[in-house]
PDB file of C-alpha atoms in Angstrom:
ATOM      1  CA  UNK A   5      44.764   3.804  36.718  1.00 48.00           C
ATOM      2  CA  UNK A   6      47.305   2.564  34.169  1.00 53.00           C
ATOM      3  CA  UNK A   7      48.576   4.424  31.422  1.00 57.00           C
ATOM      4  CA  UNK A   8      47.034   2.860  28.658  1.00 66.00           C
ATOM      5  CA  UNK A   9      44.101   4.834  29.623  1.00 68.00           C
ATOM      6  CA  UNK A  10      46.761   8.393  29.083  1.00 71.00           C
ATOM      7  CA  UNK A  11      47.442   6.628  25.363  1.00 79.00           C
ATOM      8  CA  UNK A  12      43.813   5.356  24.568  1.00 83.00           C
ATOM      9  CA  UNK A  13      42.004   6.636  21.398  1.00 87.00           C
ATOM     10  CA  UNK A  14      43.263   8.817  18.662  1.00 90.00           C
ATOM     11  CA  UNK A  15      45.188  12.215  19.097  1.00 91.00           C
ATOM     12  CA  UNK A  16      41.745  14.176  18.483  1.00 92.00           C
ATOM     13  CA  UNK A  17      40.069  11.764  21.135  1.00 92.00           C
ATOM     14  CA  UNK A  18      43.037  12.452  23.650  1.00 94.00           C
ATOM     15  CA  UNK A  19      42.914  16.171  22.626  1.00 95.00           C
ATOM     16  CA  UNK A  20      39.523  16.204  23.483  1.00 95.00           C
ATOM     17  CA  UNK A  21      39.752  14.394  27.047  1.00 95.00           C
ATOM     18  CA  UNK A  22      42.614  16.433  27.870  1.00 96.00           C
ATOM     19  CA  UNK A  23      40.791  20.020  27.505  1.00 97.00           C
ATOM     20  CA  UNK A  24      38.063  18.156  29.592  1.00 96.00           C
ATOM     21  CA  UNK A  25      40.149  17.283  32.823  1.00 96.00           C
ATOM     22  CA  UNK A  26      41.873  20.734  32.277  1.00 97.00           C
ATOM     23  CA  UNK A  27      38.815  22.492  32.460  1.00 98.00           C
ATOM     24  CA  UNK A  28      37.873  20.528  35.485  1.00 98.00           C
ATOM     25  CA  UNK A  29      40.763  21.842  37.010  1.00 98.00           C
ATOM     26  CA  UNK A  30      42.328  18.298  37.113  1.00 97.00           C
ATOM     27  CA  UNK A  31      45.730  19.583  35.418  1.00 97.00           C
ATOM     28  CA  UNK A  32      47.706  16.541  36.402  1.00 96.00           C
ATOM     29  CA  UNK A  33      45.831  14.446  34.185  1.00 95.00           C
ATOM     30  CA  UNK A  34      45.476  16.349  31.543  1.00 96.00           C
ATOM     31  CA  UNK A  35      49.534  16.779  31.092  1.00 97.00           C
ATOM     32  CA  UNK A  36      49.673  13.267  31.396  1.00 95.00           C
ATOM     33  CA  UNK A  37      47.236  13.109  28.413  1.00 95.00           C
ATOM     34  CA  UNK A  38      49.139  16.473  26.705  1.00 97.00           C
ATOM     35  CA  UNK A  39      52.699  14.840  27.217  1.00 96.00           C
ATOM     36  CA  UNK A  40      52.223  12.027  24.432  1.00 94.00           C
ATOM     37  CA  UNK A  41      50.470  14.304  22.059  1.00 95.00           C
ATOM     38  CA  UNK A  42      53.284  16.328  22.322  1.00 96.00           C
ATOM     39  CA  UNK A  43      56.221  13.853  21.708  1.00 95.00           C
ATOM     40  CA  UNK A  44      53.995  12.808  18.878  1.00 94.00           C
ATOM     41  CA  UNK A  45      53.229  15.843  17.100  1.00 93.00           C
ATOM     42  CA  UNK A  46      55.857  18.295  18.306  1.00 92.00           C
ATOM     43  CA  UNK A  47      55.199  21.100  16.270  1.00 91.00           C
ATOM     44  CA  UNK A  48      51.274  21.159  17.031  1.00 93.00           C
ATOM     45  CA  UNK A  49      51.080  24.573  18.981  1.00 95.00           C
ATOM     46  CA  UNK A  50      47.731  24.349  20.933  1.00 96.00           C
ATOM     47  CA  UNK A  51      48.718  20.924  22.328  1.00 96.00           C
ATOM     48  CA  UNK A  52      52.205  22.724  23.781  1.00 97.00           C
ATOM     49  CA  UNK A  53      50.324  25.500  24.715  1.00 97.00           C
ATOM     50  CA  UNK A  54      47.919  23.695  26.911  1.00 98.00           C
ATOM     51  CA  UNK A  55      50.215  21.641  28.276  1.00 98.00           C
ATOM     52  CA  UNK A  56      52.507  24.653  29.337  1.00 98.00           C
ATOM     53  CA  UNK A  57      49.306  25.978  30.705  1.00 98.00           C
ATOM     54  CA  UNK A  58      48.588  22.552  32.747  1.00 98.00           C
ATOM     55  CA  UNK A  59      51.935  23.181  34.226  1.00 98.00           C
ATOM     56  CA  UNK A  60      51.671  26.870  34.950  1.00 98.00           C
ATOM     57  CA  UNK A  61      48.591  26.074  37.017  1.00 97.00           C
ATOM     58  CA  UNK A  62      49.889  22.896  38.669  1.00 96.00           C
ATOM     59  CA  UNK A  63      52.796  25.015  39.876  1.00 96.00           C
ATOM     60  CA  UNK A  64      55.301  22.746  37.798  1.00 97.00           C
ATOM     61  CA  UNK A  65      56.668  26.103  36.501  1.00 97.00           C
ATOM     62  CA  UNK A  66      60.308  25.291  35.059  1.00 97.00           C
ATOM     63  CA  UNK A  67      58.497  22.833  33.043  1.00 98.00           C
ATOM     64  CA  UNK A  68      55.796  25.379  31.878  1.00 98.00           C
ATOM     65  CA  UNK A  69      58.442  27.215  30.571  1.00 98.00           C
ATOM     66  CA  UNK A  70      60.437  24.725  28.701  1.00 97.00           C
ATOM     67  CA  UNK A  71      56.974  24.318  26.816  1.00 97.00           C
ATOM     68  CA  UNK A  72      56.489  27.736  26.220  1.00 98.00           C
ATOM     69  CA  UNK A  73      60.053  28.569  25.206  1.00 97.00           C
ATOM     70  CA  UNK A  74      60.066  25.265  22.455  1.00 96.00           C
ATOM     71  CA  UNK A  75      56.695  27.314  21.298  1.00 96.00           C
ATOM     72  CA  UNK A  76      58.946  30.680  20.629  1.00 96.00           C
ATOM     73  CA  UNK A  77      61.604  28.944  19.558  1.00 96.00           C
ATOM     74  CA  UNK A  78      59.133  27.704  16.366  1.00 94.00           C
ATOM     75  CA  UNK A  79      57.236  30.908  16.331  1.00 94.00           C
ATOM     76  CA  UNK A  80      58.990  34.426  18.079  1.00 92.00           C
ATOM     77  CA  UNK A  81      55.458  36.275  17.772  1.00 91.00           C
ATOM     78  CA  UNK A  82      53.236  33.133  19.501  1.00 94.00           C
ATOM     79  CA  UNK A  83      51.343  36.265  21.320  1.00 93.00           C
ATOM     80  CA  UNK A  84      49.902  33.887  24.165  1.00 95.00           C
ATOM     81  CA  UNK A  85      53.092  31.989  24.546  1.00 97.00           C
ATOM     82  CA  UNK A  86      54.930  35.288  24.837  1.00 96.00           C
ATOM     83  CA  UNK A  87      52.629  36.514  27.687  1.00 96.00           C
ATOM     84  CA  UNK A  88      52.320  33.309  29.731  1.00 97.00           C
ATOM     85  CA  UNK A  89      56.725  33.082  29.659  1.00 98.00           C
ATOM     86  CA  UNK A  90      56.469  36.401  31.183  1.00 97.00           C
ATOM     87  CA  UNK A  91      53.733  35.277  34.183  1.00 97.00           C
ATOM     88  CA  UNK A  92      55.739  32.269  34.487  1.00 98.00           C
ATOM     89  CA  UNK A  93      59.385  34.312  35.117  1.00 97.00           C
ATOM     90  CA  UNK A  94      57.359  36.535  37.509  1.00 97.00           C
ATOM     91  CA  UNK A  95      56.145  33.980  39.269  1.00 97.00           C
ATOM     92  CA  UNK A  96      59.492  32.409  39.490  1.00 96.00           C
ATOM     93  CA  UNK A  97      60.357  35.586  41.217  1.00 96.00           C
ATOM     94  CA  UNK A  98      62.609  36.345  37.886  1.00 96.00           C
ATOM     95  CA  UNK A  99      61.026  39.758  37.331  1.00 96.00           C
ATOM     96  CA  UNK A 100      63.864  41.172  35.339  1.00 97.00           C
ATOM     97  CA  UNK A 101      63.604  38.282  33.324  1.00 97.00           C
ATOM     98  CA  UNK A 102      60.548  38.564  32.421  1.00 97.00           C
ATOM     99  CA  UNK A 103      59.403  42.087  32.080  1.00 96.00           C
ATOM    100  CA  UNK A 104      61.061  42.356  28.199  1.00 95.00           C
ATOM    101  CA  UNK A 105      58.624  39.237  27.863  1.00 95.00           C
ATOM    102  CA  UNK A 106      55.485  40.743  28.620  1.00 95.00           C
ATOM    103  CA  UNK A 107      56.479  44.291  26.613  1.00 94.00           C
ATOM    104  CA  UNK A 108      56.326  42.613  23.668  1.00 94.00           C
ATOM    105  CA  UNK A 109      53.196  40.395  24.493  1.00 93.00           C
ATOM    106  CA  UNK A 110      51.906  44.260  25.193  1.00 91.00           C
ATOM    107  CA  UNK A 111      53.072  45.355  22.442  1.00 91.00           C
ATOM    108  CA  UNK A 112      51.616  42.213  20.071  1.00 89.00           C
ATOM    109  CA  UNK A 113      48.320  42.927  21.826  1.00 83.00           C
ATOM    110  CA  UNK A 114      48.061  46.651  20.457  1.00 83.00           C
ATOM    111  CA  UNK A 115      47.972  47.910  24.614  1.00 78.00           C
ATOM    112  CA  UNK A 116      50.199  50.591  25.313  1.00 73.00           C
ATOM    113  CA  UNK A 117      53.775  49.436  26.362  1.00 64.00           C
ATOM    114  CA  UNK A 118      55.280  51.127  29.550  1.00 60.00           C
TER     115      UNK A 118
END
């Protein structure tokens, strides 16, 4: 498949197909989709989000966490973002790292912080 088919349609079309293959499961595809809604509308926070997502799940995990880190970078109190760094350090086998991470997702999320 070439990648016009990635590019095709308008960024609400490609948003669309890209939630499709990612709730099929087909995560590949749908960061190929995610990746040029991202370079063209950077700031756009769901379209990061789902794209760090895609990655998390498609064990691409350093780049899951470049995504998720641009997100905090724009907005320190991005709840999800905040809790999904944390998975991803964890399962990086970065506990350390992570465990300030998901504190304050706790936190954010009114649950009680240990």
């Amino acid at each position: 498949m070439s990648d016009t088919y990635y590019e095709f349609g308008t960024a609400g079309e490609r948003w669309d197909r890209a939630r499709l293959f990612f709730d099929a499961k087909e995560y590949g595809t749908a960061v190929r989709i995610l990746r040029g809604l991202v370079a063209e509308h950077p700031d756009q926070t769901a379209q990061r989000l789902l794209l760090a997502r895609a990655y998390y799940h498609s064990a691409r995990l350093s780049q899951a966490e470049t995504e998720l880190r641009a997100v905090l970078e724009r907005d320190p109190v991005e709840h999800y973002a905040r809790l999904m760094l944390g998975r991803t350090l964890e399962r990086q086998g970065r506990r350390e790292e992570a465990a300030p991470h998901l504190r304050m997702a706790a936190a954010m999320a009114g649950e009680p912080v240990s």
